[in-house]
Coordinates of C-alpha atoms in Angstrom, one line a residue:
Chain O
X1 CA 8.5 -1.2 11.6
X2 CA 7.0 -4.6 11.4
X3 CA 3.6 -6.2 10.8
X4 CA 2.6 -9.3 12.8
X5 CA -0.7 -11.1 12.1
X6 CA -2.0 -13.7 14.5
X7 CA -5.4 -15.1 15.4
X8 CA -7.3 -16.7 18.3
X9 CA -10.3 -18.8 18.2
X10 CA -13.2 -18.6 20.7
X11 CA -16.2 -20.9 21.3
X12 CA -19.3 -18.7 21.5
X13 CA -23.0 -19.2 22.2
X14 CA -24.4 -16.5 20.1
X15 CA -27.4 -14.3 21.1
X16 CA -25.1 -11.4 22.3
X17 CA -22.5 -13.6 23.8
X18 CA -19.9 -11.1 25.1
X19 CA -16.3 -12.3 25.7
X20 CA -13.5 -10.4 27.2
X21 CA -10.4 -10.8 24.8
X22 CA -8.1 -8.2 26.3
X23 CA -5.7 -10.8 27.6
X24 CA -5.4 -12.3 24.1
X25 CA -4.6 -9.0 22.6
X26 CA -2.1 -8.0 25.4
X27 CA -0.4 -11.4 25.0
X28 CA 0.0 -10.9 21.3
X29 CA 1.7 -7.5 22.0
X30 CA 4.0 -9.0 24.6
X31 CA 5.0 -12.0 22.4
X32 CA 5.7 -9.6 19.5
X33 CA 8.5 -7.8 21.2
X34 CA 7.2 -4.6 19.7
X35 CA 7.4 -1.5 21.9
X36 CA 4.8 0.9 20.4
X37 CA 2.3 0.8 17.6
X38 CA -1.3 -0.2 17.0
X39 CA -3.2 -3.4 17.5
X40 CA -6.0 -3.9 14.9
X41 CA -8.4 -6.5 16.3
X42 CA -10.8 -7.8 13.6
X43 CA -13.6 -10.4 13.5
X44 CA -14.1 -12.0 10.1
X45 CA -17.9 -12.6 9.6
X46 CA -21.0 -10.5 9.4
X47 CA -22.7 -11.6 12.7
X48 CA -20.2 -10.6 15.3
X49 CA -18.7 -7.3 16.5
X50 CA -16.0 -5.7 18.7
X51 CA -16.0 -2.9 21.1
X52 CA -14.8 -2.1 24.6
X53 CA -16.7 -1.9 27.9
X54 CA -16.1 -2.4 31.6
X55 CA -16.3 -6.2 31.7
X56 CA -18.6 -6.7 34.7
X57 CA -21.8 -8.7 34.5
X58 CA -24.0 -5.6 34.9
X59 CA -22.6 -3.4 32.3
X60 CA -22.4 -6.4 29.9
X61 CA -26.1 -7.1 30.4
X62 CA -27.0 -3.5 29.9
X63 CA -25.1 -3.3 26.7
X64 CA -26.8 -6.5 25.4
X65 CA -30.2 -5.0 26.2
X66 CA -29.5 -1.7 24.5
X67 CA -28.4 -3.5 21.4
X68 CA -31.5 -5.7 21.5
X69 CA -33.7 -2.6 21.7
X70 CA -32.2 -1.1 18.5
X71 CA -32.5 -4.5 16.6
X72 CA -35.0 -6.7 18.4
X73 CA -35.5 -10.3 17.7
X74 CA -39.3 -10.0 17.5
X75 CA -39.8 -7.9 14.4
X76 CA -39.6 -9.0 10.7
X77 CA -36.3 -8.9 8.9
X78 CA -36.1 -8.9 5.1
X79 CA -32.9 -11.1 5.5
X80 CA -34.9 -13.8 7.2
X81 CA -37.7 -13.6 4.6
X82 CA -35.2 -14.2 1.9
X83 CA -32.9 -16.7 3.5
X84 CA -34.8 -18.4 6.3
X85 CA -31.8 -18.6 8.7
X86 CA -33.5 -16.4 11.3
X87 CA -30.5 -14.3 12.2
X88 CA -31.5 -11.0 10.5
X89 CA -31.2 -9.3 13.8
X90 CA -27.6 -10.6 14.1
X91 CA -26.5 -9.1 10.9
X92 CA -28.0 -5.7 11.8
X93 CA -26.4 -5.7 15.3
X94 CA -23.1 -6.7 13.9
X95 CA -23.1 -3.8 11.3
X96 CA -24.1 -1.3 13.9
X97 CA -21.3 -2.2 16.4
X98 CA -18.6 -2.8 13.8
X99 CA -16.1 -5.7 13.1
X100 CA -13.0 -3.7 13.9
X101 CA -11.3 -2.3 16.9
X102 CA -8.0 -0.4 16.9
X103 CA -6.0 0.3 20.1
X104 CA -2.6 1.8 20.4
X105 CA 0.1 0.4 22.7
X106 CA 3.4 2.0 24.0
X107 CA 6.1 0.5 26.1
X108 CA 4.6 -2.9 25.2
X109 CA 1.4 -2.1 26.9
X110 CA -2.1 -1.5 25.5
X111 CA -3.2 2.0 26.3
X112 CA -6.6 1.0 27.7
X113 CA -8.1 2.4 30.8
X114 CA -8.0 0.4 33.9
X115 CA -11.7 -0.7 33.7
X116 CA -11.8 -0.9 29.9
X117 CA -11.8 -4.4 28.3
X118 CA -11.9 -5.3 24.6
X119 CA -14.9 -7.6 23.9
X120 CA -16.0 -9.8 21.1
X121 CA -19.8 -10.0 20.8
X122 CA -21.3 -12.9 19.0
X123 CA -24.7 -11.8 17.6
X124 CA -25.5 -15.0 15.8
X125 CA -28.5 -17.2 16.7
X126 CA -26.4 -20.4 17.4
X127 CA -23.1 -21.4 18.9
X128 CA -20.1 -20.5 16.7
X129 CA -16.3 -21.1 16.6
X130 CA -15.0 -17.6 16.1
X131 CA -11.6 -16.6 14.7
X132 CA -10.4 -13.1 15.8
X133 CA -7.5 -11.6 13.9
X134 CA -5.0 -9.6 15.9
X135 CA -2.7 -7.6 13.7
X136 CA 0.1 -5.6 15.2
X137 CA 2.0 -2.8 13.4
X138 CA 4.8 -0.9 15.1
X139 CA 8.4 -1.2 16.2
Chain M
X1 CA 8.2 4.7 9.2
X2 CA 7.8 6.0 12.6
X3 CA 5.3 5.7 15.5
X4 CA 4.8 8.8 17.7
X5 CA 2.6 8.7 20.7
X6 CA 1.2 11.8 22.5
X7 CA -1.7 12.7 24.6
X8 CA -3.9 15.8 25.4
X9 CA -6.2 16.3 28.5
X10 CA -9.6 17.8 28.4
X11 CA -11.8 19.0 31.2
X12 CA -15.3 17.6 30.6
X13 CA -18.8 18.0 32.3
X14 CA -20.1 14.5 31.5
X15 CA -23.7 13.8 30.4
X16 CA -22.9 13.7 26.6
X17 CA -20.4 16.6 26.8
X18 CA -19.1 16.8 23.2
X19 CA -15.7 18.4 22.5
X20 CA -14.2 19.3 19.1
X21 CA -10.6 17.8 19.3
X22 CA -9.8 18.2 15.5
X23 CA -7.1 21.0 16.2
X24 CA -5.4 18.8 18.8
X25 CA -5.0 16.0 16.3
X26 CA -4.1 18.3 13.4
X27 CA -1.4 19.9 15.6
X28 CA 0.0 16.5 16.5
X29 CA 0.4 15.7 12.8
X30 CA 2.1 19.1 12.1
X31 CA 4.5 18.8 15.0
X32 CA 5.5 15.2 14.0
X33 CA 6.8 16.3 10.6
X34 CA 5.2 13.1 9.2
X35 CA 3.8 13.5 5.6
X36 CA 1.5 10.5 5.4
X37 CA 0.0 7.9 7.6
X38 CA -2.7 7.3 10.0
X39 CA -3.7 9.0 13.3
X40 CA -5.3 6.7 15.8
X41 CA -7.2 8.7 18.4
X42 CA -8.1 6.7 21.4
X43 CA -9.9 7.5 24.8
X44 CA -8.8 5.3 27.7
X45 CA -11.8 4.6 29.9
X46 CA -15.2 3.0 29.6
X47 CA -17.5 6.0 29.7
X48 CA -16.4 8.2 26.8
X49 CA -16.2 7.8 23.1
X50 CA -15.0 9.2 19.8
X51 CA -16.6 9.9 16.5
X52 CA -16.9 12.7 13.9
X53 CA -19.7 15.1 13.2
X54 CA -20.3 18.6 11.8
X55 CA -19.4 20.5 15.0
X56 CA -22.3 23.1 15.2
X57 CA -24.6 23.3 18.2
X58 CA -27.6 21.9 16.3
X59 CA -26.0 18.7 15.1
X60 CA -24.2 18.2 18.4
X61 CA -27.5 18.4 20.2
X62 CA -29.2 16.1 17.9
X63 CA -26.5 13.5 18.3
X64 CA -26.7 13.8 22.0
X65 CA -30.5 13.2 21.9
X66 CA -30.2 10.2 19.6
X67 CA -27.7 8.5 21.9
X68 CA -29.9 9.3 24.8
X69 CA -32.9 7.6 23.1
X70 CA -30.9 4.4 22.6
X71 CA -29.6 4.4 26.2
X72 CA -31.9 6.6 28.3
X73 CA -31.1 7.7 31.8
X74 CA -34.5 6.8 33.2
X75 CA -34.5 3.0 32.8
X76 CA -32.9 0.5 35.2
X77 CA -29.3 -0.6 34.6
X78 CA -27.8 -3.8 36.0
X79 CA -24.5 -1.9 36.4
X80 CA -26.2 0.6 38.7
X81 CA -27.9 -2.1 40.7
X82 CA -24.5 -3.8 41.3
X83 CA -22.2 -0.8 41.8
X84 CA -24.5 2.1 42.8
X85 CA -22.5 4.7 40.8
X86 CA -25.5 5.7 38.6
X87 CA -23.6 5.7 35.3
X88 CA -24.9 2.5 33.7
X89 CA -26.2 4.6 30.8
X90 CA -22.7 6.1 30.4
X91 CA -21.1 2.6 30.0
X92 CA -23.6 1.5 27.4
X93 CA -23.3 4.7 25.3
X94 CA -19.5 4.5 25.4
X95 CA -19.6 1.0 24.2
X96 CA -22.0 1.8 21.4
X97 CA -20.0 4.8 20.0
X98 CA -16.5 3.3 20.5
X99 CA -13.3 4.4 22.1
X100 CA -11.2 4.6 18.9
X101 CA -11.2 6.8 15.8
X102 CA -8.7 6.3 12.9
X103 CA -8.1 9.0 10.3
X104 CA -5.6 9.0 7.5
X105 CA -3.4 12.0 6.7
X106 CA -1.4 12.9 3.6
X107 CA 0.8 15.9 2.8
X108 CA 0.8 16.6 6.5
X109 CA -3.0 17.2 6.5
X110 CA -5.9 15.1 8.0
X111 CA -8.1 13.8 5.2
X112 CA -11.3 15.1 6.9
X113 CA -14.2 16.7 5.2
X114 CA -14.5 20.5 5.5
X115 CA -17.5 20.2 7.9
X116 CA -16.2 17.1 9.6
X117 CA -14.7 17.3 13.1
X118 CA -13.3 14.7 15.4
X119 CA -15.2 14.8 18.7
X120 CA -14.7 13.4 22.2
X121 CA -18.0 12.6 23.9
X122 CA -18.0 12.2 27.7
X123 CA -20.9 10.1 28.7
X124 CA -20.1 9.9 32.4
X125 CA -22.4 11.4 35.0
X126 CA -19.8 13.8 36.5
X127 CA -17.0 16.1 35.5
X128 CA -13.9 14.3 34.4
X129 CA -10.4 15.1 33.4
X130 CA -10.0 13.0 30.2
X131 CA -6.8 11.9 28.6
X132 CA -7.0 11.3 24.9
X133 CA -4.2 9.4 23.2
X134 CA -3.0 10.5 19.7
X135 CA -0.8 7.9 18.0
X136 CA 0.6 8.6 14.6
X137 CA 2.1 6.1 12.3
X138 CA 3.5 7.0 8.9
X139 CA 6.5 8.6 7.2
Chain V
X1 CA 6.9 -0.5 5.4
X2 CA 5.1 1.9 3.1
X3 CA 2.0 4.2 3.1
X4 CA 0.0 4.4 0.0
X5 CA -3.1 6.7 -0.3
X6 CA -5.6 6.3 -3.1
X7 CA -9.3 7.3 -3.5
X8 CA -12.3 6.2 -5.4
X9 CA -15.5 8.2 -6.2
X10 CA -19.0 6.8 -6.0
X11 CA -22.3 8.4 -7.2
X12 CA -24.8 8.0 -4.5
X13 CA -28.6 8.7 -4.0
X14 CA -28.6 9.4 -0.3
X15 CA -31.3 8.3 2.1
X16 CA -29.2 5.4 3.4
X17 CA -28.0 4.4 -0.1
X18 CA -25.6 1.4 0.7
X19 CA -22.8 0.5 -1.7
X20 CA -20.5 -2.5 -1.6
X21 CA -16.9 -1.2 -1.9
X22 CA -15.1 -4.3 -1.1
X23 CA -13.7 -4.8 -4.7
X24 CA -12.3 -1.3 -4.6
X25 CA -10.5 -1.9 -1.5
X26 CA -9.2 -5.3 -2.6
X27 CA -8.0 -3.9 -5.8
X28 CA -6.0 -1.2 -4.1
X29 CA -4.3 -3.9 -2.0
X30 CA -3.6 -6.0 -5.1
X31 CA -2.2 -3.0 -7.0
X32 CA -0.1 -1.9 -4.1
X33 CA 2.0 -5.1 -4.1
X34 CA 1.9 -5.0 -0.3
X35 CA 1.7 -8.4 1.4
X36 CA 0.5 -7.6 4.9
X37 CA -0.8 -4.6 6.8
X38 CA -4.0 -2.6 7.3
X39 CA -6.3 -0.9 5.0
X40 CA -7.9 2.2 6.5
X41 CA -11.0 3.1 4.5
X42 CA -12.3 6.7 5.3
X43 CA -15.1 8.8 4.0
X44 CA -14.5 12.6 4.2
X45 CA -17.7 14.4 5.1
X46 CA -20.3 14.3 7.9
X47 CA -23.3 12.7 6.2
X48 CA -21.8 9.2 5.3
X49 CA -20.5 6.2 7.1
X50 CA -18.6 2.9 6.6
X51 CA -19.2 -0.5 8.1
X52 CA -19.5 -4.2 6.9
X53 CA -22.5 -6.4 6.4
X54 CA -23.4 -9.4 4.3
X55 CA -24.3 -7.5 1.1
X56 CA -27.6 -9.0 0.1
X57 CA -30.7 -6.9 -0.3
X58 CA -32.5 -8.2 2.8
X59 CA -29.7 -7.5 5.2
X60 CA -29.0 -4.2 3.6
X61 CA -32.7 -3.2 3.9
X62 CA -32.8 -4.3 7.5
X63 CA -29.7 -2.3 8.5
X64 CA -31.3 0.8 6.7
X65 CA -34.4 0.4 8.8
X66 CA -32.6 0.0 12.0
X67 CA -30.6 3.1 11.5
X68 CA -33.9 5.0 10.6
X69 CA -35.5 3.8 13.8
X70 CA -32.6 5.3 15.8
X71 CA -32.6 8.6 13.9
X72 CA -35.9 8.9 12.1
X73 CA -36.6 11.5 9.5
X74 CA -40.0 12.6 11.0
X75 CA -38.7 14.2 14.3
X76 CA -37.4 17.7 14.8
X77 CA -33.6 18.2 14.5
X78 CA -31.9 21.3 15.9
X79 CA -29.6 21.2 12.9
X80 CA -32.5 21.7 10.6
X81 CA -33.9 24.5 12.7
X82 CA -30.6 26.3 12.5
X83 CA -29.5 25.5 8.8
X84 CA -32.7 24.6 6.9
X85 CA -31.0 22.0 4.9
X86 CA -33.2 19.2 6.2
X87 CA -30.5 16.6 6.7
X88 CA -30.2 16.6 10.5
X89 CA -31.1 12.9 10.5
X90 CA -28.2 12.3 8.1
X91 CA -25.6 14.0 10.3
X92 CA -26.8 11.9 13.4
X93 CA -26.8 8.6 11.4
X94 CA -23.3 9.3 10.1
X95 CA -21.8 10.1 13.6
X96 CA -23.4 6.9 15.0
X97 CA -22.1 4.6 12.2
X98 CA -18.6 6.3 11.9
X99 CA -16.6 7.5 9.0
X100 CA -13.7 5.1 9.4
X101 CA -13.2 1.3 8.7
X102 CA -10.0 -0.5 9.4
X103 CA -9.4 -4.0 8.0
X104 CA -6.1 -6.0 8.0
X105 CA -4.8 -7.9 5.0
X106 CA -2.2 -10.7 4.8
X107 CA -0.7 -12.5 1.8
X108 CA -2.2 -9.7 -0.3
X109 CA -5.8 -10.5 0.7
X110 CA -8.3 -8.7 2.9
X111 CA -9.0 -10.8 6.1
X112 CA -12.8 -10.4 5.7
X113 CA -15.2 -13.3 6.1
X114 CA -16.7 -14.9 3.0
X115 CA -20.1 -13.1 3.5
X116 CA -18.7 -9.9 4.9
X117 CA -18.6 -6.8 2.6
X118 CA -17.3 -3.3 3.3
X119 CA -20.1 -0.8 2.6
X120 CA -20.3 2.9 2.2
X121 CA -23.7 4.3 3.4
X122 CA -24.7 7.8 2.1
X123 CA -27.1 9.2 4.7
X124 CA -27.5 12.6 3.0
X125 CA -30.9 13.7 1.7
X126 CA -29.8 14.1 -1.9
X127 CA -27.5 12.5 -4.5
X128 CA -23.8 13.0 -4.0
X129 CA -20.5 12.4 -5.5
X130 CA -18.6 10.7 -2.7
X131 CA -14.8 10.4 -2.3
X132 CA -13.6 7.4 -0.3
X133 CA -10.0 7.3 0.8
X134 CA -8.3 4.0 0.9
X135 CA -5.0 4.2 2.8
X136 CA -2.7 1.2 3.0
X137 CA 0.1 0.7 5.4
X138 CA 2.2 -2.4 5.5
X139 CA 5.0 -4.2 3.7

């Protein structure tokens, strides 16, 4: 059993910018030489999240709209009243989606469905350079 | 430390069909002979999700309604406009709930609460045969 | 590779009572002597959840309000009709947020962002004594 920690960096635009990072995670598994175990994908920061979806423009837009319905930009946020950075909606969306995504792999392959991609969503209200941690544990 | 990957298959009806899979996961732990570690439960596919709830008909119906409020069937979805398969709402719901559920075990027992069951939710708009991966890591 | 299971207990007030438990998890990592691996934080029970957020009063209040919009207290719940304990909203909120939070650590340090705290949210409708499991796996 080994633990291998790596990271990738993505340039994001914010406002529900959704990036397919499946290839990055799959590459980490391949390069590790591990056969089976889990990949824990984690985004440090409180205005981004991780989940999976069929990565086609329609579903991606639909997800973005659903999250925006739950935490709209056009209502008052106490975070904004206190800090003035205008990204209260980003914090709420990130907390609802979650910063962590765990996916098992076997025979060196992520056990995702064919149309299931791992996505980073940047909820912030400005472009960001985002680190994503990929930690593999297995043998 | 060992990694053990197994899977179970469930027949589901779709439209927020919620199945208690706690016994399947507990059985995998018992059969593994592992004492302590984590069970990563994962559903391949982009129209199903995993979480936990008190598995009684009332709470299950309440959860189904809440998810349907967030991503209703009767609004337009860009996924449906592009692909015509009518399950845009299913994709959104699945991405919001998440495809992965991680639960620790010790002394060969899942550390769930008494009234806390692991559930698979099939959000698709048709019956499916669903594979669920159960990956155990521990010793 | 080792697996170490510990737990902490918190006194909570319910009704979206949000507690920062980052220090508890960080302390478990430090005391374990493990350098790298994952911390699986898990709350047994079906009326509490775990996520991460910038733990300042504004963002915490905003998150509480967003969850309350999705599963309000003032609508009928089938759980309440059947069981009469009045916490149907708590069950739904807990299932939506999730009972499990996984975060990697390396060099003995949780790989959280600077403004990202791990929080327990008690959704129940009364004060509770809440156990939170912290399971570390790594080496």
